[in-house]
Short mmCIF file of C-alpha atoms in Angstrom, two decimals:
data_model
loop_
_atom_site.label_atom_id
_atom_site.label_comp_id
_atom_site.label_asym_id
_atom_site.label_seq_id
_atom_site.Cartn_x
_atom_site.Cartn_y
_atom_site.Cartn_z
CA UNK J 6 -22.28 28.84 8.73
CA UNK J 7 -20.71 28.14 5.72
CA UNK J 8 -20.92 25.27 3.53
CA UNK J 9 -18.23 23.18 2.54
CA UNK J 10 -18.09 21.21 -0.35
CA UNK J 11 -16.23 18.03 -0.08
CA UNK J 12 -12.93 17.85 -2.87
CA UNK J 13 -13.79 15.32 -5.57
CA UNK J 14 -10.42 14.53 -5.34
CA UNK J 15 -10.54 13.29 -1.53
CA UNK J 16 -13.44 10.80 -2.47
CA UNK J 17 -11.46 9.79 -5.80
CA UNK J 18 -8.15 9.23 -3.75
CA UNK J 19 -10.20 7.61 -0.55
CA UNK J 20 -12.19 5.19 -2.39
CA UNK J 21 -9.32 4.15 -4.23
CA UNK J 22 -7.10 3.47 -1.37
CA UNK J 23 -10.18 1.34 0.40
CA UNK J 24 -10.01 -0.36 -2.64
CA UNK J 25 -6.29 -1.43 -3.22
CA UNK J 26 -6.47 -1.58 0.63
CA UNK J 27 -8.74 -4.63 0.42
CA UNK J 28 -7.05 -6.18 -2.31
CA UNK J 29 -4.09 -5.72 -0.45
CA UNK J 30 -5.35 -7.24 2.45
CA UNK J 31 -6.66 -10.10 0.15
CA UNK J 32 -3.44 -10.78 -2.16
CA UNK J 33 -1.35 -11.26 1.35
CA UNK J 34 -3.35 -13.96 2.54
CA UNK J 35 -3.02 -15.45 -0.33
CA UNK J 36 0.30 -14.98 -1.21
CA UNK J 37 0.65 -16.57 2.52
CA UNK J 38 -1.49 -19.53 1.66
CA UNK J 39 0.54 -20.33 -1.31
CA UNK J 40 3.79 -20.09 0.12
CA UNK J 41 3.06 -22.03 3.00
CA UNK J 42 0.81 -24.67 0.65
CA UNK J 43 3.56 -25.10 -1.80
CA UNK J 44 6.56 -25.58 1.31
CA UNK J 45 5.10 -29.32 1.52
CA UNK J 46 5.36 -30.16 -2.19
CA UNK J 47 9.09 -31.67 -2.67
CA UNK J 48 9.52 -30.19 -6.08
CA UNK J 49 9.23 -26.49 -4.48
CA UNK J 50 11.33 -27.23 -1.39
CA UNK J 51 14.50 -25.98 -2.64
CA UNK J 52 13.24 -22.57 -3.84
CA UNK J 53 10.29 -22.19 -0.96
CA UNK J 54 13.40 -22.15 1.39
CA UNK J 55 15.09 -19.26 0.38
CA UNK J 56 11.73 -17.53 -0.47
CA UNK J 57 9.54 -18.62 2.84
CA UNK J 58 10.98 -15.50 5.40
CA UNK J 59 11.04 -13.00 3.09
CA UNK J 60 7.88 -13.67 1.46
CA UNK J 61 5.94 -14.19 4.79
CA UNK J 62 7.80 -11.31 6.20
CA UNK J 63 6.32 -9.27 3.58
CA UNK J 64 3.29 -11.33 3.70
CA UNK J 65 2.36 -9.91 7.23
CA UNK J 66 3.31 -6.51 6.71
CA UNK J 67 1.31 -6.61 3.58
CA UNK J 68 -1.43 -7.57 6.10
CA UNK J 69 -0.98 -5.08 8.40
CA UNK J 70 -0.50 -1.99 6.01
CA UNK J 71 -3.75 -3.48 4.31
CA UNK J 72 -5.81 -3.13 7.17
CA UNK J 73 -4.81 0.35 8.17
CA UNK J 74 -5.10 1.54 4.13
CA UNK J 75 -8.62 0.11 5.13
CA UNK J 76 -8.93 2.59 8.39
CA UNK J 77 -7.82 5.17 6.82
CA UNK J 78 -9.50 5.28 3.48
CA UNK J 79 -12.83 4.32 5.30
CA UNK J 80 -11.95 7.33 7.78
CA UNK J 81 -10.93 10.27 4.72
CA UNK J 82 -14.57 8.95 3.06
CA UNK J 83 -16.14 9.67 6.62
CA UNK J 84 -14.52 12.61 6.97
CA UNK J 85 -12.90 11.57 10.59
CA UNK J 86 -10.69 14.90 11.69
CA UNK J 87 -7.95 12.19 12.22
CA UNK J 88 -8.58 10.55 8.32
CA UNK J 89 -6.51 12.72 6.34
CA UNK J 90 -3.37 12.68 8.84
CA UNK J 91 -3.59 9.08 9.23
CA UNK J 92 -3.63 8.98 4.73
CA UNK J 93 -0.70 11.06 5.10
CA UNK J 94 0.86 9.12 7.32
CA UNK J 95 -0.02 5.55 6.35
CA UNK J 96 0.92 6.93 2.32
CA UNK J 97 4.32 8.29 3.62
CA UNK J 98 5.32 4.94 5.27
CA UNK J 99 4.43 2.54 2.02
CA UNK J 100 6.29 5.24 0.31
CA UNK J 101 9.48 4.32 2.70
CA UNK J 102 8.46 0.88 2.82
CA UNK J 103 8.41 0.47 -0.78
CA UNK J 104 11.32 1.78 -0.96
CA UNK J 105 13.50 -0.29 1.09
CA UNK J 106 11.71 -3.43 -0.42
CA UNK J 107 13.08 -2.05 -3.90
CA UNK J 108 16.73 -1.82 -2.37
CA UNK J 109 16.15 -4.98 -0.57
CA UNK J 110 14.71 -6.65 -3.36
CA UNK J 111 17.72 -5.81 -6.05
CA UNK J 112 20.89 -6.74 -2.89
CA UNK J 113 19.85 -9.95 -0.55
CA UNK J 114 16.79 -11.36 -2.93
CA UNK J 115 17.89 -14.81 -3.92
CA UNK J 116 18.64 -15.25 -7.27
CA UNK J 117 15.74 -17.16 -9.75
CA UNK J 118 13.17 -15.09 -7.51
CA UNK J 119 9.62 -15.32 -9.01
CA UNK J 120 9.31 -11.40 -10.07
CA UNK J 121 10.94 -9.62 -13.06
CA UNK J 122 12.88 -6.91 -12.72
CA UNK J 123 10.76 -4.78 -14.72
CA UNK J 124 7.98 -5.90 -13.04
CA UNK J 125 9.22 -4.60 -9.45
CA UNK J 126 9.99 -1.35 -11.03
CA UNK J 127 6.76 -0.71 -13.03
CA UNK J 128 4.88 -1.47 -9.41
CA UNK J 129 7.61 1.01 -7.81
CA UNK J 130 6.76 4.06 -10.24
CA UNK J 131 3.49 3.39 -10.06
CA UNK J 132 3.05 3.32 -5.98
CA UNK J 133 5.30 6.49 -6.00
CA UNK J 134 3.18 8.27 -7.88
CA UNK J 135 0.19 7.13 -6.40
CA UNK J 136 1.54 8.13 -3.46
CA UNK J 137 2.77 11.44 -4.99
CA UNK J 138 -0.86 12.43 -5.58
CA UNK J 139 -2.32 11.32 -2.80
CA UNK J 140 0.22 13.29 -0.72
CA UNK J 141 0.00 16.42 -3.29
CA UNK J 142 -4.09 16.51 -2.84
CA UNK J 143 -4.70 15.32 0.92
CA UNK J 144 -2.24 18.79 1.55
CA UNK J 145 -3.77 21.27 -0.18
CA UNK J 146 -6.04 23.48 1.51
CA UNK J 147 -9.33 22.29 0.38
CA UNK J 148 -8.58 18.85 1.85
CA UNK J 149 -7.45 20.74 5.22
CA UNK J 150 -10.40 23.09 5.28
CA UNK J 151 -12.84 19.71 4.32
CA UNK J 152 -11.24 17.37 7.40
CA UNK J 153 -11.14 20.81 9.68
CA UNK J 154 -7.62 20.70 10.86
#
């Protein structure tokens, strides 16, 4: 039986995403702490209440994308037959995600929001082409031949 030797690549990409996963995961409950923290302080009422939906929308979905980045990175390490579809997968819905946050964020964000422009655009780029590799590498045939699918 041959031997096959696992793509450096796959480990780069799946460590990585574990991670940003659990930073993810950390940054949300955070970013949910503050928000809800700072609603009872009277000088921060008047912006918390445009910002306290949207922000704990994302929030929670920043929670629950965090947790599966976790699965799946844990499973592509692993090498779970399932881990590289469920990268794939999980990588091709941030990408959407991300995107409609971008749209989102530049027509019904209230004005005076806490972000920079430039700020939500560098993070954009970057995640798409994050994404971009991780998609490009966890498709070639190395990574199929390594998770056996």
């Amino acid at each position: 039986m041959k031997r096959i030797d696992r793509p450096s690549s796959i480990l780069v990409l799946s460590i990585l995403h574990l991670c940003l996963s659990s930073l993810g995961i950390i940054s949300s409950i955070l970013s949910l702490v503050i928000f809800l923290t700072l609603s009872d302080i009277p000088i921060f009422e008047s912006q918390i209440g445009m910002l306290t939906t949207y922000d704990f929308v994302v929030s929670l979905l920043g929670i629950v994308f965090a947790l599966c980045g976790v699965i799946a990175g844990y499973a592509s390490i692993t090498r779970k037959q399932w881990g590289r579809k469920a990268m794939l997968s999980l990588v091709i819905t941030m990408l959407s995600f991300n995107t409609i946050y971008l749209i989102l964020y530049f027509t019904i964000a209230p004005s005076g929001v806490h972000t920079s422009i430039w700020m939500v655009i560098f993070s954009y780029v970057w995640a798409v082409t994050y994404y971009g590799i991780t998609i490009w590498y966890f498709t070639r045939p190395a990574a199929k031949e390594w998770f056996g699918s």
